[in-house]
mmCIF file of C-alpha atoms and ligand atoms in Angstrom:
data_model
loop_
_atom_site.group_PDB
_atom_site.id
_atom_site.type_symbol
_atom_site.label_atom_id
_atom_site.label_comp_id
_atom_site.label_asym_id
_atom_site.label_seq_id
_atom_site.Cartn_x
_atom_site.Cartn_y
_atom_site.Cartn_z
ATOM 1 C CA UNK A 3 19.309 136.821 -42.100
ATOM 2 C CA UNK A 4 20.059 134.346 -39.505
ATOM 3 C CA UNK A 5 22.929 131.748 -40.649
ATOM 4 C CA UNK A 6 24.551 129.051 -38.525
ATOM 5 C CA UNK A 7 28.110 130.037 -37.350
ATOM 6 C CA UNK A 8 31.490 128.470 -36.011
ATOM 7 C CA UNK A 9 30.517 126.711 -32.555
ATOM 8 C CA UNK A 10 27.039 125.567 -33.948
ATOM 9 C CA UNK A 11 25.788 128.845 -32.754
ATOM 10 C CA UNK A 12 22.865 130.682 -34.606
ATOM 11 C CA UNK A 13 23.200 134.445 -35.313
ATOM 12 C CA UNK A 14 22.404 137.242 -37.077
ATOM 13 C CA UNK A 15 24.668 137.410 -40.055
ATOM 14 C CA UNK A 16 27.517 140.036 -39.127
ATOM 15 C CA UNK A 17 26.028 140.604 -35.689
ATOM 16 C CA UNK A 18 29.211 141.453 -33.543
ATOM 17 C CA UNK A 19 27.864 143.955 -30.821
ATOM 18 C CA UNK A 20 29.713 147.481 -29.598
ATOM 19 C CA UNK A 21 28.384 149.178 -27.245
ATOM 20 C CA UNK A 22 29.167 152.365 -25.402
ATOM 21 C CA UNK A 23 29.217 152.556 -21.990
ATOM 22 C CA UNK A 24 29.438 156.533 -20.954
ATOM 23 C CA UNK A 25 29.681 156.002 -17.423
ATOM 24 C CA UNK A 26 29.121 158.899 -15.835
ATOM 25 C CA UNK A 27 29.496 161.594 -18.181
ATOM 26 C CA UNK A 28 27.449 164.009 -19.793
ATOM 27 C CA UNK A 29 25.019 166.764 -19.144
ATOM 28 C CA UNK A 30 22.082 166.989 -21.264
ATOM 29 C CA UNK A 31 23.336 168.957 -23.816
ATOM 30 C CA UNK A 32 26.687 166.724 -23.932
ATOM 31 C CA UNK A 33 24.480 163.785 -24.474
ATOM 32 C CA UNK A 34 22.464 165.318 -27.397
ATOM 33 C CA UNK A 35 25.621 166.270 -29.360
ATOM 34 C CA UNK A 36 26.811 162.415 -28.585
ATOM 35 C CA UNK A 37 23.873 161.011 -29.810
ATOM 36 C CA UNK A 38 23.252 163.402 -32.912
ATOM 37 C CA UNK A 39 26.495 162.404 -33.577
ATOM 38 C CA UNK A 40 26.046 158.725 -33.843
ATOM 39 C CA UNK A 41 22.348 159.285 -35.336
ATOM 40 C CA UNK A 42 24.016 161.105 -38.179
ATOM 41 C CA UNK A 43 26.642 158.532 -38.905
ATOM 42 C CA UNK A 44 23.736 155.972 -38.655
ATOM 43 C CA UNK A 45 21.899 157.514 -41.466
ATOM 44 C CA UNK A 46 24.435 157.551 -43.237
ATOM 45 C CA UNK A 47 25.737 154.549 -43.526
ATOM 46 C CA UNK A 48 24.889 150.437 -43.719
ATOM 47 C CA UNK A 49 26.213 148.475 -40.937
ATOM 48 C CA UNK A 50 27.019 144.685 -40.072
ATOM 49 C CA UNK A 51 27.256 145.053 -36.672
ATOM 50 C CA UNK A 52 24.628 146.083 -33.799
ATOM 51 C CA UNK A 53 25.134 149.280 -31.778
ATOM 52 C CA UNK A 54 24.125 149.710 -28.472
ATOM 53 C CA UNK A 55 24.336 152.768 -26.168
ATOM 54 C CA UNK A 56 24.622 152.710 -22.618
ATOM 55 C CA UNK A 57 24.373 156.597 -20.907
ATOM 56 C CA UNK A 58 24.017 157.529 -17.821
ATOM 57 C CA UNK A 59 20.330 157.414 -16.539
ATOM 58 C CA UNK A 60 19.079 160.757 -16.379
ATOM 59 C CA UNK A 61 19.984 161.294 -20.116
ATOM 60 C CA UNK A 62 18.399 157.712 -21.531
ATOM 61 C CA UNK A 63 15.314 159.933 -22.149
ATOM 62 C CA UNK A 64 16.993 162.387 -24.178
ATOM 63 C CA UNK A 65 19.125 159.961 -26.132
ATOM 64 C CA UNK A 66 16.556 157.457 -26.563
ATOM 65 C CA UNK A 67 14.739 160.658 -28.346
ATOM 66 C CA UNK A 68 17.338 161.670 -30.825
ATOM 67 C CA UNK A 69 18.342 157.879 -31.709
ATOM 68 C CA UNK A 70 14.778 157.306 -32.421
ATOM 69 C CA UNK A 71 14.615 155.101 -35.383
ATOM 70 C CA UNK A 72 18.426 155.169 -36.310
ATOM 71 C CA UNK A 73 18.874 151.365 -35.441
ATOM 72 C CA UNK A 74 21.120 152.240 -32.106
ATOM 73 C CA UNK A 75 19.850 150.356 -29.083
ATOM 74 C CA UNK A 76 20.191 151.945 -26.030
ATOM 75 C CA UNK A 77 20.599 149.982 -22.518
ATOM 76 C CA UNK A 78 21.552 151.019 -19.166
ATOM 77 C CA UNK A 79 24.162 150.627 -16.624
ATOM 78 C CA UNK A 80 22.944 149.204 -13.703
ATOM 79 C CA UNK A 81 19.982 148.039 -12.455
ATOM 80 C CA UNK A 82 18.244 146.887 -9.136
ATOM 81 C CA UNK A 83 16.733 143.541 -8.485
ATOM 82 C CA UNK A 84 13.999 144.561 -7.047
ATOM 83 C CA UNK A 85 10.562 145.671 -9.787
ATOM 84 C CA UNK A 86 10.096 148.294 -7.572
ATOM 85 C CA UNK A 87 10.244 149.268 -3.635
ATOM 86 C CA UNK A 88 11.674 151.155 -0.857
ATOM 87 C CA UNK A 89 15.478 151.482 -2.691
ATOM 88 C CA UNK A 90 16.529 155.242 -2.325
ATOM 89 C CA UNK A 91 18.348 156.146 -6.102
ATOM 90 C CA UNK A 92 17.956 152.965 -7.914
ATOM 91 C CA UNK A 93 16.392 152.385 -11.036
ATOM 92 C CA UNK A 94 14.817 149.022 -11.578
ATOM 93 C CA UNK A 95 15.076 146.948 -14.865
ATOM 94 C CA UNK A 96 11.285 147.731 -15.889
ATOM 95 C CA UNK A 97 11.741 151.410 -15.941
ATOM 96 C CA UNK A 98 14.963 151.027 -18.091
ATOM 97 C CA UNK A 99 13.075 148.906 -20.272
ATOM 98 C CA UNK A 100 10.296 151.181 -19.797
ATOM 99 C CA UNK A 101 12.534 154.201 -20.900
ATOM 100 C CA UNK A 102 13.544 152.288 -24.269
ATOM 101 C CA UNK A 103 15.992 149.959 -22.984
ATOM 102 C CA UNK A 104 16.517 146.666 -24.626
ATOM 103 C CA UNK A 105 20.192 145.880 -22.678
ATOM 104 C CA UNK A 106 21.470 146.750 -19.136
ATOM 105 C CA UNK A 107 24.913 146.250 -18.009
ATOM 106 C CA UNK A 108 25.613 143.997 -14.809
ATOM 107 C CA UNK A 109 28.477 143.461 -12.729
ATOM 108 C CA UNK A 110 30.785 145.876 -14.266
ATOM 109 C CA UNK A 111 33.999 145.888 -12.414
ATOM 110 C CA UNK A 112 32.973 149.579 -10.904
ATOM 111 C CA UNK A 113 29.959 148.294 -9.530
ATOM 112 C CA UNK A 114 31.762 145.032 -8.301
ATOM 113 C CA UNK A 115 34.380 146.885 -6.655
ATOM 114 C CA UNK A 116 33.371 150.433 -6.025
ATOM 115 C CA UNK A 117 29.800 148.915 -4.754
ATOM 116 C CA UNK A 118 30.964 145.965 -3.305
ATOM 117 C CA UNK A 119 28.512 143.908 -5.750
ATOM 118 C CA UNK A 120 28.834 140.366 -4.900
ATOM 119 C CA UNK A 121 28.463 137.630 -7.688
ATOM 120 C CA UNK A 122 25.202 137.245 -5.665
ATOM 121 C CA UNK A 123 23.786 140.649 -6.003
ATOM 122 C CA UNK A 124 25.044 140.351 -9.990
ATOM 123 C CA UNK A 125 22.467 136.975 -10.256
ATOM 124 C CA UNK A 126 20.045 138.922 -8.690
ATOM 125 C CA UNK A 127 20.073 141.685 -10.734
ATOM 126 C CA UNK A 128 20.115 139.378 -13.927
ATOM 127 C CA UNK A 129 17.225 137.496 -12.834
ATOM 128 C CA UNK A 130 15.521 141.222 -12.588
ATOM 129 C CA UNK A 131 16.557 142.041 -15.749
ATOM 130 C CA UNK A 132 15.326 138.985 -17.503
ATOM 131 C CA UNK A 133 12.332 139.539 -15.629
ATOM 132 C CA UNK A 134 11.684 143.043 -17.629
ATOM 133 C CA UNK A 135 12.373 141.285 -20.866
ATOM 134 C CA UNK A 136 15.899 143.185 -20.748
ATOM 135 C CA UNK A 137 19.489 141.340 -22.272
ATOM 136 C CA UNK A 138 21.844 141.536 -19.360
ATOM 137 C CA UNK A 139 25.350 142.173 -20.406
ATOM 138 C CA UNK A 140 27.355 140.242 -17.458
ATOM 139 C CA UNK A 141 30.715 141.510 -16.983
ATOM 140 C CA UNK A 142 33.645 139.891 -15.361
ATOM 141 C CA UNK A 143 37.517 140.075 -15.081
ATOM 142 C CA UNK A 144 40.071 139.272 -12.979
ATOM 143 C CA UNK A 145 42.419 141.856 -11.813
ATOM 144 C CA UNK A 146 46.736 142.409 -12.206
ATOM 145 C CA UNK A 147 47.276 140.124 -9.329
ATOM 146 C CA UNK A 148 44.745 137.692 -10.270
ATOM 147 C CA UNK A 149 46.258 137.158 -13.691
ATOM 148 C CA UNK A 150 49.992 137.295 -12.153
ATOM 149 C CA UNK A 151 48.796 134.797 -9.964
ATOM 150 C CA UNK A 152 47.882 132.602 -12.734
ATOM 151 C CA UNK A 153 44.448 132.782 -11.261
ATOM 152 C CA UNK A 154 42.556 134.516 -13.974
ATOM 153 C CA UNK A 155 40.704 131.897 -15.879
ATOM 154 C CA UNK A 156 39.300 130.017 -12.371
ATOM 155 C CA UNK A 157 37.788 134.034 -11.179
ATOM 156 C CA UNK A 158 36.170 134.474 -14.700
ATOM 157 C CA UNK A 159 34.739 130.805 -14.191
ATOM 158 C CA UNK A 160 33.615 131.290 -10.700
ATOM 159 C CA UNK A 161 32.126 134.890 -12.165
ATOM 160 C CA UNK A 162 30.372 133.172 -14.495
ATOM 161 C CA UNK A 163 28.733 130.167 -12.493
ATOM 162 C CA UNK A 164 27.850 132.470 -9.725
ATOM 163 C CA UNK A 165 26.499 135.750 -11.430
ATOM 164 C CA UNK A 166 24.605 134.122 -14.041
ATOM 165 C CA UNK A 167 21.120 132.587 -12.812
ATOM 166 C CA UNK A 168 19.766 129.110 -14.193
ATOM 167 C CA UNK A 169 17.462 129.466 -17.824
ATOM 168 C CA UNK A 170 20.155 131.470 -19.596
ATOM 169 C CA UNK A 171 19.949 131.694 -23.243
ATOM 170 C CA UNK A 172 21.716 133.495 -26.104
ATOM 171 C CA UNK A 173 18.749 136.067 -26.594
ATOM 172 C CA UNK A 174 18.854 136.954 -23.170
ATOM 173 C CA UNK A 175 22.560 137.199 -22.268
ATOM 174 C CA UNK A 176 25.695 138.805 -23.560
ATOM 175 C CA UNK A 177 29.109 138.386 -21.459
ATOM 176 C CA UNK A 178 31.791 140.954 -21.471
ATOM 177 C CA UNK A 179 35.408 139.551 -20.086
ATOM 178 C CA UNK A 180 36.691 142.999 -18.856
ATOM 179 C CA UNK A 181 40.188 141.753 -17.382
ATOM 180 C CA UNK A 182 40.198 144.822 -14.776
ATOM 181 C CA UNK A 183 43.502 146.207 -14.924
ATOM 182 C CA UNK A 184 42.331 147.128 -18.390
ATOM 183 C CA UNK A 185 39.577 149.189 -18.025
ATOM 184 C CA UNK A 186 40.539 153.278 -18.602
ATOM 185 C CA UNK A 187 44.538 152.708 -18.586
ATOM 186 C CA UNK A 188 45.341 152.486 -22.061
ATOM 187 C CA UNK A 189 45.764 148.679 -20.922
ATOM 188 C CA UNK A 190 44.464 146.030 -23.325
ATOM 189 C CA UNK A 191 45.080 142.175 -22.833
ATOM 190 C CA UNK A 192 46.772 140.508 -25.428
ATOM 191 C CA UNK A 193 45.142 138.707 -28.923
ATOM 192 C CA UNK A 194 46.529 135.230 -27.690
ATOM 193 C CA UNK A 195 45.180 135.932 -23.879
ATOM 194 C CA UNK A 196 42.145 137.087 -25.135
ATOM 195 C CA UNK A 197 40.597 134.644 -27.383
ATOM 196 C CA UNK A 198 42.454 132.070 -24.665
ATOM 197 C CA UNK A 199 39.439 133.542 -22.437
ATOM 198 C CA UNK A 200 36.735 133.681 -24.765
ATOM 199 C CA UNK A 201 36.779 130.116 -26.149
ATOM 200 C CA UNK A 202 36.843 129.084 -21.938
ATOM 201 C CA UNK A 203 33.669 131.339 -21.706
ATOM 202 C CA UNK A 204 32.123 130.260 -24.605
ATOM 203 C CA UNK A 205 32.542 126.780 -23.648
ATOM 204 C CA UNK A 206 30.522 127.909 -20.093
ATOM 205 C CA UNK A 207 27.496 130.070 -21.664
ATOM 206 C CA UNK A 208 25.024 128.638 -24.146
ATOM 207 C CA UNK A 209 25.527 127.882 -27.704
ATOM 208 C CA UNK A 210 25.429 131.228 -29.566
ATOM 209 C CA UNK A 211 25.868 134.013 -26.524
ATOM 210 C CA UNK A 212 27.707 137.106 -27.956
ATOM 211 C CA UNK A 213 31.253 137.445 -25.549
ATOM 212 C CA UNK A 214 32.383 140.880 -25.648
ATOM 213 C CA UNK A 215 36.099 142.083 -24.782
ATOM 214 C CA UNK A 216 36.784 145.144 -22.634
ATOM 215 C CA UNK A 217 39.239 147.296 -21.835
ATOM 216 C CA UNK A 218 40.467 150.343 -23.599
ATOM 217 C CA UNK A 219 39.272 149.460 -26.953
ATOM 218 C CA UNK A 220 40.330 152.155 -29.378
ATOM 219 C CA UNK A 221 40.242 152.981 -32.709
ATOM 220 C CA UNK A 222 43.975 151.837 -33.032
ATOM 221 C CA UNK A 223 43.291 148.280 -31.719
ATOM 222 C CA UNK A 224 39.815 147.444 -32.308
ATOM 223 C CA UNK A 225 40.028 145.640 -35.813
ATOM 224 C CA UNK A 226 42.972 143.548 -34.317
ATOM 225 C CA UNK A 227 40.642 142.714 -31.186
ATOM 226 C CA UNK A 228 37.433 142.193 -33.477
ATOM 227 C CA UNK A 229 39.178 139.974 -36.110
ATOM 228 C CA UNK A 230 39.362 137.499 -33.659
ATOM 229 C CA UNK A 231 36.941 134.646 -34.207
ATOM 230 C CA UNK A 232 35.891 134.228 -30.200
ATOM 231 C CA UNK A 233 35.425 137.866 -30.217
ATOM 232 C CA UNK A 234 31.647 138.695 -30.850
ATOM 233 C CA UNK A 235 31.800 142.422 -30.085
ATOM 234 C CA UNK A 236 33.380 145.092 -27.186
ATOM 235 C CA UNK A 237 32.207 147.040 -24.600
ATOM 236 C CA UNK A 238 33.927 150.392 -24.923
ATOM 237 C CA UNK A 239 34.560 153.101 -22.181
ATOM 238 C CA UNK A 240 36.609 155.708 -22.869
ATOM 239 C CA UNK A 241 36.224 156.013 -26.320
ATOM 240 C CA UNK A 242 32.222 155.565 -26.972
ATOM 241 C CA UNK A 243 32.638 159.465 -25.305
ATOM 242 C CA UNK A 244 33.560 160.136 -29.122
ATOM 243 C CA UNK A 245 30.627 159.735 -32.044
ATOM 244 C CA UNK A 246 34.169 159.384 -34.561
ATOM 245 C CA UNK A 247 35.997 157.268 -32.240
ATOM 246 C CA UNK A 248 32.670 154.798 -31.811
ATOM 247 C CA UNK A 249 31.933 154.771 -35.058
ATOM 248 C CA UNK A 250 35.125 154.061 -36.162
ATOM 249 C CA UNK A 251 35.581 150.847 -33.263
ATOM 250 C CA UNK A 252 31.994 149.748 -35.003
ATOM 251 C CA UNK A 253 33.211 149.967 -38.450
ATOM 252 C CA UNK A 254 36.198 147.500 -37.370
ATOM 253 C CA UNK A 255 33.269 145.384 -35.938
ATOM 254 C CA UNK A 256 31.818 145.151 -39.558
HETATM 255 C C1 PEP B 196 34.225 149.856 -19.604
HETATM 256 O O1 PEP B 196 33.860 150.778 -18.905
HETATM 257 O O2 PEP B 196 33.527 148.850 -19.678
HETATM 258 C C2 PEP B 196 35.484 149.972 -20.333
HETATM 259 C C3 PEP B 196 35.910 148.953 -21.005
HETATM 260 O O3 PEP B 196 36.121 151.179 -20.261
HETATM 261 P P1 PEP B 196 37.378 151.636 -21.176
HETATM 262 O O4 PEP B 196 37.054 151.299 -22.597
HETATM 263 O O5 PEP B 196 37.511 153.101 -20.931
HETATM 264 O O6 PEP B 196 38.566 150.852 -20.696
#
């Protein structure tokens, strides 16, 4: 059912989004108990909220098998901007989406600064994404000295304007604010500094886009998180490692 909701925004009734990122973890046999995991839970239960997987690539295969038909999306982590080419161990958007991806995470803080991703190389990678029909989930954050600097809203807003191309549009992008001193510390930002954030991104991305916190997300503070009204959703790290722990963030979600 599609119903109109708080900032004019159309969306899918209950349709906060958490999704699991599993970084780099998991052999194949990890991944399979993961997803069997959540696949069971799945059947098992109704849900108001969308669930999206993100694993590493060489397991999307496998997962995308054993979440076949249990109503979890799966997405990946990264992406090049390029369709195809000369890139030595990249994957490019149209063989995620070509694998069973419907999502692909952008610009997460370990790509911007373990990578040295630019907000250029984020656009580009966007525009590839869109190109293979994928949603790009944009991430951005400032970091601890950023925020103590009282800088932190102006680096999410520069993020934003210079990751995201032109032609955006709430079926085609999510945003995650991932403040980076957050992200696999135990760190979260506060209720008040978070929807503080969110209503300035909202007010930047089109009417409707789904703005997902980050940053150790937990079964202890995810219904506080996802009871706020600018929250649409989280991006979860740690803790998607866990079928109870996920499923538990996800039921706070709903
Ligand atoms: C992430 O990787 O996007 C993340 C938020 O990680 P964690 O939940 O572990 O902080």
């Amino acid at each position: 059912m599609i119903v109109t909701g708080e900032r004019g925004r159309n969306m899918a009734f209950g349709s906060k989004l958490v999704a699991g990122n599993w970084k780099m973890h998991g052999l194949r046999a990890d991944g399979v108990a993961l997803a069997r995991g959540l696949a069971e839970r799945a059947a098992g239960a109704g849900r108001a909220c969308e669930l999206l997987v993100c694993p590493p690539a060489s397991l999307l295969t496998t997962v995308a098998g054993v979440l076949d038909g249990c109503g979890i999306a799966l997405g990946g982590q990264d992406c090049h901007a390029a369709a195809k080419g000369p890139y030595t161990g990249d994957i490019s958007a149209e063989m995620l989406a070509d694998l069973g991806c419907r999502y692909v995470i952008l610009g997460h803080s370990e790509r911007r600064h373990g990578h040295g991703e630019s907000d250029q190389v984020v656009r580009d990678k966007v525009a590839g994404a869109w190109r293979a029909g994928l949603v790009a989930i944009v991430c951005v954050g400032e970091t601890r000295q950023q925020r103590e600097a009282g800088e932190a809203a102006g680096v999410v807003s520069v993020q934003l304007t210079a990751s995201i191309p032109d032609g955006a549009t709430s079926d085609t992008l999510v945003v995650a604010y991932e403040p980076v001193w957050a992200i696999g510390t135990g760190l979260t930002a506060t209720t008040h500094d978070i929807a503080v954030m969110h209503a300035e991104i909202h007010a930047r991305v089109p009417a409707g886009t789904r703005v997902l916190y980050g940053g150790s997300v937990n079964p202890k503070n995810a219904a506080e998180i996802l009871g706020l009204a600018e929250v649409d959703g989280a991006l979860v790290g740690g803790a998607s490692l866990s079928a109870d722990d996920f499923w538990s963030i996800a039921g706070a979600a709903g």
